[in-house]
PDB file of C-alpha atoms in Angstrom:
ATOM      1  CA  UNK R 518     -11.733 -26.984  20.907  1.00 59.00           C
ATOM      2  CA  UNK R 519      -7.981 -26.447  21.325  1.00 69.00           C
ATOM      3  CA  UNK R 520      -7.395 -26.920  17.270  1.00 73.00           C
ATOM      4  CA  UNK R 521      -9.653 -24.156  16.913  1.00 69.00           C
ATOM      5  CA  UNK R 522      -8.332 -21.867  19.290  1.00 67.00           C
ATOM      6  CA  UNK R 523      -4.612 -22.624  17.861  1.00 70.00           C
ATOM      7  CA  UNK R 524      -6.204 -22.133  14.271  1.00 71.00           C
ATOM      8  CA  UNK R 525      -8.017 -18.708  15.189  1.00 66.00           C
ATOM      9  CA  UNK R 526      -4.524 -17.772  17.185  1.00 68.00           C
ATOM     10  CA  UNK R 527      -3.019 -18.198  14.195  1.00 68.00           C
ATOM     11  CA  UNK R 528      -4.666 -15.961  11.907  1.00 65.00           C
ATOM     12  CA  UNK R 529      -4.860 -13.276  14.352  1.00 65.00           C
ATOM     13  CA  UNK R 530      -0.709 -12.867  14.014  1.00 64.00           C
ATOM     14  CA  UNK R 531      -0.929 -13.457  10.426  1.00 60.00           C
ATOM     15  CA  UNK R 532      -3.067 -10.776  10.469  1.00 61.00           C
ATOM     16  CA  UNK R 533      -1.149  -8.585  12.769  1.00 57.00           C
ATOM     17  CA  UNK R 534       2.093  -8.966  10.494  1.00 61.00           C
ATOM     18  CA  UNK R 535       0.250  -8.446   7.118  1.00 60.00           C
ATOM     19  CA  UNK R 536      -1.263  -4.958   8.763  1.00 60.00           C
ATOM     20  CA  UNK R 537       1.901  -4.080   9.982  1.00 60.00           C
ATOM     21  CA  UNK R 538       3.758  -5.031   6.714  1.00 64.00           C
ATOM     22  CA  UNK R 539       1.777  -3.086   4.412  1.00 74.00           C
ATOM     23  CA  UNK R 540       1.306   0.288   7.056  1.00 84.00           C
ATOM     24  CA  UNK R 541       1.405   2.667   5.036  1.00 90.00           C
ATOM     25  CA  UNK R 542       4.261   4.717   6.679  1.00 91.00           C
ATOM     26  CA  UNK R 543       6.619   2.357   6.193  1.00 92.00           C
ATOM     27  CA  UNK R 544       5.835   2.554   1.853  1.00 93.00           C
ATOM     28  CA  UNK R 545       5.971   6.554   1.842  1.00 95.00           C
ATOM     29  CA  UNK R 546       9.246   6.265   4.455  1.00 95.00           C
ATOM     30  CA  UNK R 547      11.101   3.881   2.063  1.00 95.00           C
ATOM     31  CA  UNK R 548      10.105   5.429  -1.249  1.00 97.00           C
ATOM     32  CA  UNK R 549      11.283   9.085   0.443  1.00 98.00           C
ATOM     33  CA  UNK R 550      14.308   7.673   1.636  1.00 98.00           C
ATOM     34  CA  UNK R 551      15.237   6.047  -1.476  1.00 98.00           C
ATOM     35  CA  UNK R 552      14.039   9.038  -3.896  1.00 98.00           C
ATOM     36  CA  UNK R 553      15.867  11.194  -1.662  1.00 98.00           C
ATOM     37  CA  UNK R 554      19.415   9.418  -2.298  1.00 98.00           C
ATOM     38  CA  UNK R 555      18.592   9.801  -5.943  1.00 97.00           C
ATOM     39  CA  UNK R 556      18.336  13.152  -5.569  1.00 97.00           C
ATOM     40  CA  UNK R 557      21.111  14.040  -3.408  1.00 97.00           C
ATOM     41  CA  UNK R 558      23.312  12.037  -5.044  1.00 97.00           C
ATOM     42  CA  UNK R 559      22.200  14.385  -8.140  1.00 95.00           C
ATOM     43  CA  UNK R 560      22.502  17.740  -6.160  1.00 94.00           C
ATOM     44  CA  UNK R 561      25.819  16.305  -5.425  1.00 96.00           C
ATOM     45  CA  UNK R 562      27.133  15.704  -8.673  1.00 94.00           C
ATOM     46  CA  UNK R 563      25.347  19.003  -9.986  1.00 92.00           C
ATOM     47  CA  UNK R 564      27.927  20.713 -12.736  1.00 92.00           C
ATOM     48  CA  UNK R 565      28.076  25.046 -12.413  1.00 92.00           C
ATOM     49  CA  UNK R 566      25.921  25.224 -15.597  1.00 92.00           C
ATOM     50  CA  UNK R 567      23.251  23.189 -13.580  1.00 88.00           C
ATOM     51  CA  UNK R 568      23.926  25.895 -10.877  1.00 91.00           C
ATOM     52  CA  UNK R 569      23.763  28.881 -12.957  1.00 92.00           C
ATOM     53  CA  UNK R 570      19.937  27.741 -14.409  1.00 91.00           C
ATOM     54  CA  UNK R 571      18.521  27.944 -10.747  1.00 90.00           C
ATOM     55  CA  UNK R 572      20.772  31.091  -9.614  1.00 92.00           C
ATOM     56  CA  UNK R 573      23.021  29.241  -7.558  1.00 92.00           C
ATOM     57  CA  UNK R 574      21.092  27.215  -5.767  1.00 93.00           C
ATOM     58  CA  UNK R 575      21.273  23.852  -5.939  1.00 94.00           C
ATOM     59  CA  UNK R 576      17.579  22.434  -5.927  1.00 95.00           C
ATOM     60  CA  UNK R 577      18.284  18.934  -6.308  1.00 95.00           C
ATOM     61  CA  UNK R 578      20.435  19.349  -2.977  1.00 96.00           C
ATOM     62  CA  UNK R 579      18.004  20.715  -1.052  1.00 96.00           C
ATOM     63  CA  UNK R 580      15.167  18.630  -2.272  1.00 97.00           C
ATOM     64  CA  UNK R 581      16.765  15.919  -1.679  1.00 97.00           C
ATOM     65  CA  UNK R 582      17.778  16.514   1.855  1.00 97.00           C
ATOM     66  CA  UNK R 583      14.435  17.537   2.383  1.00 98.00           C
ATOM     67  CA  UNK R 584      12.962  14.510   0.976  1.00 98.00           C
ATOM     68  CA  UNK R 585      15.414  11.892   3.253  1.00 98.00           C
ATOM     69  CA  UNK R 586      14.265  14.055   5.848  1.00 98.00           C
ATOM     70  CA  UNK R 587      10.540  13.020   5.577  1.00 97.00           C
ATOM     71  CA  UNK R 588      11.270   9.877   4.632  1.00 97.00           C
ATOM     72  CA  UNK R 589      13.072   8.914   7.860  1.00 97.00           C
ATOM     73  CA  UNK R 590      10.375  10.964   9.714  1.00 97.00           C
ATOM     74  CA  UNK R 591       7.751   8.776   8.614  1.00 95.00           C
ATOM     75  CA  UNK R 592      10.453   5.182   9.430  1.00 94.00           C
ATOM     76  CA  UNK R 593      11.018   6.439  12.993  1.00 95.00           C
ATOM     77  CA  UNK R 594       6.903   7.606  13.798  1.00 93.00           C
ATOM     78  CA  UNK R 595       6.422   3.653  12.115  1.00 91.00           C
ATOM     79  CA  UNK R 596       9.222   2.698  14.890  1.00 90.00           C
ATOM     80  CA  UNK R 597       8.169   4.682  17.977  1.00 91.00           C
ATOM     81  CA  UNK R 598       4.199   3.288  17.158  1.00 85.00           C
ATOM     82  CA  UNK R 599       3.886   0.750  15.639  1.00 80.00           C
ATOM     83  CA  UNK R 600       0.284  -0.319  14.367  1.00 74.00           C
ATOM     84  CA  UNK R 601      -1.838  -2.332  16.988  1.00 71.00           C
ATOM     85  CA  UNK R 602      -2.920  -5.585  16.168  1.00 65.00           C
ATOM     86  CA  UNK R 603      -7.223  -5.638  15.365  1.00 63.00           C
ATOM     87  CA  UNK R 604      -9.020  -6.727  18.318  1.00 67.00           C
ATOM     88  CA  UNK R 605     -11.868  -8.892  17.561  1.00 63.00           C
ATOM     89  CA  UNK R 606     -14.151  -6.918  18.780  1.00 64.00           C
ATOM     90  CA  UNK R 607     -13.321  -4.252  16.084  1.00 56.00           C
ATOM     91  CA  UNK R 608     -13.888  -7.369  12.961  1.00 54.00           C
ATOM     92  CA  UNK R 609     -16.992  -7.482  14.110  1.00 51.00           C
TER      93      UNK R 609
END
């Protein structure tokens, strides 16, 4: 009885971590954040022909900053909750 209740135990956190590593905050946080650099980095580096096209604003700047923004928005909600473990009840 104890080697099944160590056995079912251990699913349950393998199952916790796998929910938890594939939350879906935590893949649209990361891909913000590092799309964001990208695009900083390229507002950045923007030459005043680039500048002139958009009227003086620098788009890739701003998008950018925007999109680091969201992207550590949705890594700090993932932080301040993170996802419950299932109950059993709810598998069944």
């Amino acid at each position: 009885m104890s080697d099944l209740h160590n056995e079912v135990s251990d699913l349950e956190s393998k199952s916790a971590t796998a929910a938890r590593l594939f939350d879906i905050r935590r893949i649209i946080g990361g891909l913000f954040v590092v799309y964001g650099v990208i695009v900083t980095i390229a507002g950045i580096t923007a030459s005043d022909a680039d500048l002139k096209k958009a009227e003086n604003i620098n788009i890739n700047l701003w998008t950018g900053l925007g999109m680091l923004a969201l992207g550590l928005f949705f890594l700090v909600w993932l932080k301040l909750r993170p996802t419950a473990p299932p109950t059993p009840d709810d598998e069944a």
